[in-house]
């Protein structure tokens, strides 16, 4: 269960490989040894194995300060005279470290606000999922992240194509949520996640977006949550909050001309104000969404879907309450579920001011929180 809390905590996760079974059989033949001793030794071995899977959680929690980058750009709106609102928004956002998917979503939804902005600040944090410990998200710098995205996109595509050939040869449908590693642990290429807090300001009135993008999808895929919150120095414009998420994917199928084709597609889902999760005080808003699972047809030239990325944001407009306020905090929180079957209900009912936290069942999630301090 996830609740909004008046605190800022980071929780780790005890991630397990889905679809993998581990067994250990020990035969103790020493003459005269009691069954009690055997059980005692078996218990200790079980604890040692469990500790092996606890390591990712400890690494996430104690991983040190995230490597972050912040960009601030000031605009003279006269420089954009003659451009349409969408052209102005895209041009302003293009100068920041945002992907084309992020820019496309925000430009379409918030183009008037971006068009009138005199300053935009983007704070980014980059995460790469461990190949050895699925669910463990390690922070890296922008260059290392870009290299990881490049390598993992290629590796995931190669793995999908290899398994597709194997599945179709065996005539047995398979979902990539249980695709095994091809034998080399380095081939188990997981997610690359970019978190951004984007602050769009015109004086003391502003809009803020928490943005996420899995540029390559994580190893385990279930229901995740993403939220954006603020401190008490600001007020939210009533019902200005909204959300959006999208998936990019390739679909391969046989068309009416009996040609086997592959098309690139994107599905976009808007989350209006009344569908957002929120606390009663309006300090934060969040949404739940599924991380999609690819599918492979068992028939040669049958329809197969390979999901590539997931992008989304939560947004609201606000204003600074007091002219004497010199700084404002905002928090973006991402909760990635890495164990299925449990805790599928999420409770966002408690008030919070510094990001939602998991108060029960935290072992099934990796939780990442980013803070942005806006100095006025």
mmCIF file of N, CA, C and O in Angstrom, residues 8-83:
data_model
loop_
_atom_site.group_PDB
_atom_site.id
_atom_site.type_symbol
_atom_site.label_atom_id
_atom_site.label_comp_id
_atom_site.label_asym_id
_atom_site.label_seq_id
_atom_site.Cartn_x
_atom_site.Cartn_y
_atom_site.Cartn_z
ATOM 1 N N UNK A 8 10.024 12.697 3.677
ATOM 2 C CA UNK A 8 10.694 12.391 2.428
ATOM 3 C C UNK A 8 11.630 11.234 2.689
ATOM 4 O O UNK A 8 12.675 11.407 3.297
ATOM 5 N N UNK A 9 11.237 10.043 2.237
ATOM 6 C CA UNK A 9 12.040 8.867 2.498
ATOM 7 C C UNK A 9 12.294 8.127 1.196
ATOM 8 O O UNK A 9 11.517 8.192 0.265
ATOM 9 N N UNK A 10 13.386 7.396 1.161
ATOM 10 C CA UNK A 10 13.679 6.537 0.024
ATOM 11 C C UNK A 10 13.714 5.096 0.507
ATOM 12 O O UNK A 10 14.371 4.770 1.470
ATOM 13 N N UNK A 11 12.971 4.277 -0.202
ATOM 14 C CA UNK A 11 12.907 2.879 0.158
ATOM 15 C C UNK A 11 13.550 2.062 -0.934
ATOM 16 O O UNK A 11 13.476 2.378 -2.104
ATOM 17 N N UNK A 12 14.138 0.967 -0.543
ATOM 18 C CA UNK A 12 14.705 0.038 -1.498
ATOM 19 C C UNK A 12 13.698 -1.028 -1.864
ATOM 20 O O UNK A 12 12.510 -0.900 -1.644
ATOM 21 N N UNK A 13 14.202 -2.113 -2.420
ATOM 22 C CA UNK A 13 13.311 -3.171 -2.860
ATOM 23 C C UNK A 13 14.043 -4.496 -2.858
ATOM 24 O O UNK A 13 15.203 -4.561 -3.214
ATOM 25 N N UNK A 14 13.364 -5.527 -2.465
ATOM 26 C CA UNK A 14 13.912 -6.864 -2.566
ATOM 27 C C UNK A 14 13.388 -7.478 -3.853
ATOM 28 O O UNK A 14 12.325 -8.068 -3.882
ATOM 29 N N UNK A 15 14.114 -7.286 -4.935
ATOM 30 C CA UNK A 15 13.617 -7.726 -6.231
ATOM 31 C C UNK A 15 14.012 -9.163 -6.492
ATOM 32 O O UNK A 15 15.114 -9.570 -6.194
ATOM 33 N N UNK A 16 13.100 -9.920 -7.085
ATOM 34 C CA UNK A 16 13.360 -11.302 -7.439
ATOM 35 C C UNK A 16 13.144 -11.494 -8.927
ATOM 36 O O UNK A 16 12.385 -10.779 -9.552
ATOM 37 N N UNK A 17 13.817 -12.504 -9.468
ATOM 38 C CA UNK A 17 13.612 -12.830 -10.862
ATOM 39 C C UNK A 17 12.266 -13.527 -11.006
ATOM 40 O O UNK A 17 12.000 -14.519 -10.352
ATOM 41 N N UNK A 18 11.412 -13.004 -11.884
ATOM 42 C CA UNK A 18 10.135 -13.637 -12.121
ATOM 43 C C UNK A 18 10.335 -14.860 -13.001
ATOM 44 O O UNK A 18 11.053 -14.829 -13.976
ATOM 45 N N UNK A 19 9.645 -15.917 -12.680
ATOM 46 C CA UNK A 19 9.708 -17.108 -13.510
ATOM 47 C C UNK A 19 10.927 -17.965 -13.257
ATOM 48 O O UNK A 19 11.144 -18.948 -13.963
ATOM 49 N N UNK A 20 11.780 -17.610 -12.306
ATOM 50 C CA UNK A 20 12.952 -18.407 -11.989
ATOM 51 C C UNK A 20 12.726 -19.118 -10.668
ATOM 52 O O UNK A 20 12.242 -18.518 -9.713
ATOM 53 N N UNK A 21 13.069 -20.373 -10.597
ATOM 54 C CA UNK A 21 12.925 -21.147 -9.365
ATOM 55 C C UNK A 21 14.305 -21.523 -8.871
ATOM 56 O O UNK A 21 15.158 -21.930 -9.653
ATOM 57 N N UNK A 22 14.525 -21.360 -7.608
ATOM 58 C CA UNK A 22 15.792 -21.704 -6.996
ATOM 59 C C UNK A 22 15.569 -22.808 -5.986
ATOM 60 O O UNK A 22 14.693 -22.705 -5.139
ATOM 61 N N UNK A 23 16.334 -23.848 -6.094
ATOM 62 C CA UNK A 23 16.207 -24.946 -5.141
ATOM 63 C C UNK A 23 17.590 -25.371 -4.686
ATOM 64 O O UNK A 23 18.570 -25.248 -5.417
ATOM 65 N N UNK A 24 17.643 -25.873 -3.498
ATOM 66 C CA UNK A 24 18.907 -26.313 -2.937
ATOM 67 C C UNK A 24 18.653 -27.552 -2.111
ATOM 68 O O UNK A 24 17.818 -27.558 -1.210
ATOM 69 N N UNK A 25 19.328 -28.626 -2.454
ATOM 70 C CA UNK A 25 19.190 -29.866 -1.710
ATOM 71 C C UNK A 25 20.509 -30.182 -1.039
ATOM 72 O O UNK A 25 21.552 -30.217 -1.696
ATOM 73 N N UNK A 26 20.465 -30.415 0.287
ATOM 74 C CA UNK A 26 21.670 -30.696 1.049
ATOM 75 C C UNK A 26 21.501 -32.038 1.741
ATOM 76 O O UNK A 26 20.524 -32.253 2.465
ATOM 77 N N UNK A 27 22.427 -32.915 1.516
ATOM 78 C CA UNK A 27 22.407 -34.215 2.179
ATOM 79 C C UNK A 27 23.500 -34.240 3.222
ATOM 80 O O UNK A 27 24.689 -34.151 2.898
ATOM 81 N N UNK A 28 23.117 -34.375 4.488
ATOM 82 C CA UNK A 28 24.077 -34.427 5.580
ATOM 83 C C UNK A 28 24.089 -35.861 6.107
ATOM 84 O O UNK A 28 23.092 -36.337 6.641
ATOM 85 N N UNK A 29 25.195 -36.533 5.962
ATOM 86 C CA UNK A 29 25.253 -37.960 6.262
ATOM 87 C C UNK A 29 26.077 -38.276 7.505
ATOM 88 O O UNK A 29 26.387 -39.428 7.774
ATOM 89 N N UNK A 30 26.470 -37.279 8.232
ATOM 90 C CA UNK A 30 27.314 -37.515 9.400
ATOM 91 C C UNK A 30 26.565 -38.379 10.405
ATOM 92 O O UNK A 30 25.432 -38.114 10.743
ATOM 93 N N UNK A 31 27.246 -39.423 10.889
ATOM 94 C CA UNK A 31 26.656 -40.377 11.797
ATOM 95 C C UNK A 31 26.175 -39.696 13.078
ATOM 96 O O UNK A 31 26.889 -38.937 13.709
ATOM 97 N N UNK A 32 24.907 -39.966 13.453
ATOM 98 C CA UNK A 32 24.397 -39.507 14.741
ATOM 99 C C UNK A 32 23.922 -38.072 14.764
ATOM 100 O O UNK A 32 23.544 -37.568 15.821
ATOM 101 N N UNK A 33 23.935 -37.370 13.623
ATOM 102 C CA UNK A 33 23.500 -35.966 13.641
ATOM 103 C C UNK A 33 21.989 -35.904 13.779
ATOM 104 O O UNK A 33 21.265 -36.662 13.143
ATOM 105 N N UNK A 34 21.497 -35.027 14.590
ATOM 106 C CA UNK A 34 20.070 -34.946 14.865
ATOM 107 C C UNK A 34 19.335 -34.167 13.782
ATOM 108 O O UNK A 34 19.918 -33.363 13.069
ATOM 109 N N UNK A 35 18.029 -34.451 13.681
ATOM 110 C CA UNK A 35 17.196 -33.705 12.740
ATOM 111 C C UNK A 35 17.150 -32.236 13.086
ATOM 112 O O UNK A 35 17.078 -31.376 12.212
ATOM 113 N N UNK A 36 17.233 -31.897 14.371
ATOM 114 C CA UNK A 36 17.219 -30.494 14.794
ATOM 115 C C UNK A 36 18.400 -29.739 14.212
ATOM 116 O O UNK A 36 18.275 -28.605 13.749
ATOM 117 N N UNK A 37 19.589 -30.407 14.230
ATOM 118 C CA UNK A 37 20.783 -29.756 13.677
ATOM 119 C C UNK A 37 20.622 -29.531 12.173
ATOM 120 O O UNK A 37 21.014 -28.498 11.629
ATOM 121 N N UNK A 38 20.036 -30.534 11.495
ATOM 122 C CA UNK A 38 19.827 -30.392 10.046
ATOM 123 C C UNK A 38 18.933 -29.193 9.747
ATOM 124 O O UNK A 38 19.194 -28.410 8.849
ATOM 125 N N UNK A 39 17.857 -29.070 10.502
ATOM 126 C CA UNK A 39 16.947 -27.959 10.283
ATOM 127 C C UNK A 39 17.612 -26.626 10.568
ATOM 128 O O UNK A 39 17.375 -25.633 9.895
ATOM 129 N N UNK A 40 18.452 -26.618 11.594
ATOM 130 C CA UNK A 40 19.168 -25.385 11.954
ATOM 131 C C UNK A 40 20.067 -24.939 10.819
ATOM 132 O O UNK A 40 20.090 -23.783 10.439
ATOM 133 N N UNK A 41 20.821 -25.908 10.249
ATOM 134 C CA UNK A 41 21.732 -25.569 9.150
ATOM 135 C C UNK A 41 20.953 -25.136 7.912
ATOM 136 O O UNK A 41 21.328 -24.188 7.220
ATOM 137 N N UNK A 42 19.852 -25.860 7.624
ATOM 138 C CA UNK A 42 19.031 -25.482 6.471
ATOM 139 C C UNK A 42 18.471 -24.073 6.625
ATOM 140 O O UNK A 42 18.418 -23.295 5.676
ATOM 141 N N UNK A 43 18.076 -23.730 7.853
ATOM 142 C CA UNK A 43 17.564 -22.386 8.120
ATOM 143 C C UNK A 43 18.590 -21.307 7.850
ATOM 144 O O UNK A 43 18.297 -20.271 7.259
ATOM 145 N N UNK A 44 19.838 -21.562 8.291
ATOM 146 C CA UNK A 44 20.888 -20.569 8.061
ATOM 147 C C UNK A 44 21.193 -20.417 6.573
ATOM 148 O O UNK A 44 21.448 -19.323 6.090
ATOM 149 N N UNK A 45 21.171 -21.518 5.836
ATOM 150 C CA UNK A 45 21.416 -21.441 4.397
ATOM 151 C C UNK A 45 20.315 -20.628 3.719
ATOM 152 O O UNK A 45 20.567 -19.807 2.830
ATOM 153 N N UNK A 46 19.063 -20.852 4.159
ATOM 154 C CA UNK A 46 17.950 -20.081 3.599
ATOM 155 C C UNK A 46 18.120 -18.593 3.863
ATOM 156 O O UNK A 46 17.839 -17.755 3.001
ATOM 157 N N UNK A 47 18.593 -18.258 5.079
ATOM 158 C CA UNK A 47 18.811 -16.846 5.408
ATOM 159 C C UNK A 47 19.891 -16.245 4.526
ATOM 160 O O UNK A 47 19.781 -15.105 4.043
ATOM 161 N N UNK A 48 20.976 -17.004 4.288
ATOM 162 C CA UNK A 48 22.050 -16.497 3.439
ATOM 163 C C UNK A 48 21.557 -16.248 2.017
ATOM 164 O O UNK A 48 21.909 -15.246 1.385
ATOM 165 N N UNK A 49 20.716 -17.179 1.504
ATOM 166 C CA UNK A 49 20.163 -16.969 0.172
ATOM 167 C C UNK A 49 19.264 -15.745 0.124
ATOM 168 O O UNK A 49 19.290 -14.968 -0.821
ATOM 169 N N UNK A 50 18.469 -15.562 1.180
ATOM 170 C CA UNK A 50 17.588 -14.403 1.244
ATOM 171 C C UNK A 50 18.389 -13.113 1.256
ATOM 172 O O UNK A 50 18.039 -12.135 0.601
ATOM 173 N N UNK A 51 19.485 -13.105 1.995
ATOM 174 C CA UNK A 51 20.322 -11.907 2.064
ATOM 175 C C UNK A 51 20.879 -11.540 0.701
ATOM 176 O O UNK A 51 21.101 -10.375 0.392
ATOM 177 N N UNK A 52 21.121 -12.572 -0.133
ATOM 178 C CA UNK A 52 21.598 -12.305 -1.484
ATOM 179 C C UNK A 52 20.621 -11.424 -2.239
ATOM 180 O O UNK A 52 20.985 -10.512 -2.957
ATOM 181 N N UNK A 53 19.305 -11.681 -2.049
ATOM 182 C CA UNK A 53 18.289 -10.903 -2.753
ATOM 183 C C UNK A 53 17.993 -9.592 -2.057
ATOM 184 O O UNK A 53 17.343 -8.724 -2.610
ATOM 185 N N UNK A 54 18.477 -9.418 -0.821
ATOM 186 C CA UNK A 54 18.293 -8.149 -0.139
ATOM 187 C C UNK A 54 19.312 -7.115 -0.573
ATOM 188 O O UNK A 54 19.127 -5.932 -0.377
ATOM 189 N N UNK A 55 20.396 -7.549 -1.209
ATOM 190 C CA UNK A 55 21.459 -6.627 -1.586
ATOM 191 C C UNK A 55 20.992 -5.500 -2.487
ATOM 192 O O UNK A 55 21.379 -4.352 -2.306
ATOM 193 N N UNK A 56 20.125 -5.753 -3.499
ATOM 194 C CA UNK A 56 19.661 -4.639 -4.320
ATOM 195 C C UNK A 56 18.965 -3.572 -3.514
ATOM 196 O O UNK A 56 19.141 -2.392 -3.767
ATOM 197 N N UNK A 57 18.165 -3.952 -2.524
ATOM 198 C CA UNK A 57 17.449 -2.969 -1.725
ATOM 199 C C UNK A 57 18.415 -2.108 -0.949
ATOM 200 O O UNK A 57 18.286 -0.892 -0.878
ATOM 201 N N UNK A 58 19.446 -2.731 -0.374
ATOM 202 C CA UNK A 58 20.413 -1.966 0.396
ATOM 203 C C UNK A 58 21.195 -1.026 -0.508
ATOM 204 O O UNK A 58 21.504 0.101 -0.150
ATOM 205 N N UNK A 59 21.491 -1.499 -1.716
ATOM 206 C CA UNK A 59 22.254 -0.659 -2.628
ATOM 207 C C UNK A 59 21.466 0.560 -3.049
ATOM 208 O O UNK A 59 21.998 1.657 -3.163
ATOM 209 N N UNK A 60 20.156 0.391 -3.299
ATOM 210 C CA UNK A 60 19.328 1.530 -3.696
ATOM 211 C C UNK A 60 19.221 2.535 -2.564
ATOM 212 O O UNK A 60 19.335 3.732 -2.758
ATOM 213 N N UNK A 61 19.031 2.036 -1.344
ATOM 214 C CA UNK A 61 18.829 2.933 -0.219
ATOM 215 C C UNK A 61 20.100 3.669 0.164
ATOM 216 O O UNK A 61 20.077 4.812 0.595
ATOM 217 N N UNK A 62 21.254 3.010 0.003
ATOM 218 C CA UNK A 62 22.509 3.579 0.462
ATOM 219 C C UNK A 62 23.402 3.972 -0.702
ATOM 220 O O UNK A 62 24.606 4.020 -0.582
ATOM 221 N N UNK A 63 22.799 4.238 -1.840
ATOM 222 C CA UNK A 63 23.571 4.484 -3.046
ATOM 223 C C UNK A 63 24.213 5.856 -3.123
ATOM 224 O O UNK A 63 24.863 6.181 -4.091
ATOM 225 N N UNK A 64 24.040 6.688 -2.122
ATOM 226 C CA UNK A 64 24.645 8.007 -2.133
ATOM 227 C C UNK A 64 23.779 9.026 -2.848
ATOM 228 O O UNK A 64 22.698 8.727 -3.327
ATOM 229 N N UNK A 65 24.265 10.232 -2.922
ATOM 230 C CA UNK A 65 23.515 11.324 -3.527
ATOM 231 C C UNK A 65 23.396 11.118 -5.040
ATOM 232 O O UNK A 65 24.380 10.848 -5.716
ATOM 233 N N UNK A 66 22.176 11.229 -5.582
ATOM 234 C CA UNK A 66 22.005 11.056 -7.027
ATOM 235 C C UNK A 66 22.819 12.080 -7.814
ATOM 236 O O UNK A 66 23.021 13.213 -7.371
ATOM 237 N N UNK A 67 23.294 11.667 -8.987
ATOM 238 C CA UNK A 67 23.987 12.580 -9.879
ATOM 239 C C UNK A 67 22.936 13.351 -10.668
ATOM 240 O O UNK A 67 22.163 12.768 -11.417
ATOM 241 N N UNK A 68 22.926 14.654 -10.500
ATOM 242 C CA UNK A 68 21.869 15.489 -11.051
ATOM 243 C C UNK A 68 22.455 16.559 -11.959
ATOM 244 O O UNK A 68 23.633 16.922 -11.851
ATOM 245 N N UNK A 69 21.626 17.066 -12.844
ATOM 246 C CA UNK A 69 22.011 18.208 -13.672
ATOM 247 C C UNK A 69 20.840 19.169 -13.742
ATOM 248 O O UNK A 69 19.689 18.743 -13.802
ATOM 249 N N UNK A 70 21.127 20.458 -13.712
ATOM 250 C CA UNK A 70 20.080 21.486 -13.737
ATOM 251 C C UNK A 70 20.409 22.506 -14.821
ATOM 252 O O UNK A 70 21.535 22.991 -14.915
ATOM 253 N N UNK A 71 19.415 22.815 -15.636
ATOM 254 C CA UNK A 71 19.549 23.831 -16.678
ATOM 255 C C UNK A 71 18.483 24.901 -16.477
ATOM 256 O O UNK A 71 17.325 24.575 -16.223
ATOM 257 N N UNK A 72 18.881 26.156 -16.596
ATOM 258 C CA UNK A 72 17.928 27.267 -16.530
ATOM 259 C C UNK A 72 18.131 28.151 -17.750
ATOM 260 O O UNK A 72 19.255 28.579 -18.040
ATOM 261 N N UNK A 73 17.039 28.410 -18.469
ATOM 262 C CA UNK A 73 17.098 29.240 -19.673
ATOM 263 C C UNK A 73 16.116 30.391 -19.509
ATOM 264 O O UNK A 73 14.955 30.189 -19.140
ATOM 265 N N UNK A 74 16.582 31.603 -19.767
ATOM 266 C CA UNK A 74 15.743 32.806 -19.724
ATOM 267 C C UNK A 74 15.397 33.230 -21.152
ATOM 268 O O UNK A 74 16.259 33.192 -22.040
ATOM 269 N N UNK A 75 14.156 33.630 -21.367
ATOM 270 C CA UNK A 75 13.673 33.914 -22.715
ATOM 271 C C UNK A 75 13.188 35.355 -22.840
ATOM 272 O O UNK A 75 12.617 35.914 -21.897
ATOM 273 N N UNK A 76 13.411 35.934 -24.007
ATOM 274 C CA UNK A 76 12.784 37.182 -24.410
ATOM 275 C C UNK A 76 11.699 36.819 -25.417
ATOM 276 O O UNK A 76 11.989 36.382 -26.534
ATOM 277 N N UNK A 77 10.460 36.971 -25.012
ATOM 278 C CA UNK A 77 9.378 36.481 -25.862
ATOM 279 C C UNK A 77 9.295 37.207 -27.204
ATOM 280 O O UNK A 77 8.720 36.687 -28.165
ATOM 281 N N UNK A 78 9.897 38.402 -27.273
ATOM 282 C CA UNK A 78 9.925 39.105 -28.556
ATOM 283 C C UNK A 78 10.715 38.321 -29.607
ATOM 284 O O UNK A 78 10.475 38.462 -30.812
ATOM 285 N N UNK A 79 11.641 37.462 -29.142
ATOM 286 C CA UNK A 79 12.438 36.668 -30.078
ATOM 287 C C UNK A 79 11.612 35.607 -30.790
ATOM 288 O O UNK A 79 12.070 35.041 -31.792
ATOM 289 N N UNK A 80 10.408 35.346 -30.296
ATOM 290 C CA UNK A 80 9.585 34.276 -30.866
ATOM 291 C C UNK A 80 8.371 34.839 -31.596
ATOM 292 O O UNK A 80 7.448 34.109 -31.920
ATOM 293 N N UNK A 81 8.406 36.151 -31.850
ATOM 294 C CA UNK A 81 7.302 36.804 -32.545
ATOM 295 C C UNK A 81 7.159 36.209 -33.951
ATOM 296 O O UNK A 81 8.136 35.996 -34.665
ATOM 297 N N UNK A 82 5.924 35.933 -34.344
ATOM 298 C CA UNK A 82 5.662 35.366 -35.664
ATOM 299 C C UNK A 82 5.539 33.853 -35.662
ATOM 300 O O UNK A 82 5.082 33.276 -36.649
ATOM 301 N N UNK A 83 5.950 33.221 -34.558
ATOM 302 C CA UNK A 83 5.820 31.775 -34.462
ATOM 303 C C UNK A 83 4.482 31.408 -33.816
ATOM 304 O O UNK A 83 3.948 32.152 -33.001
#
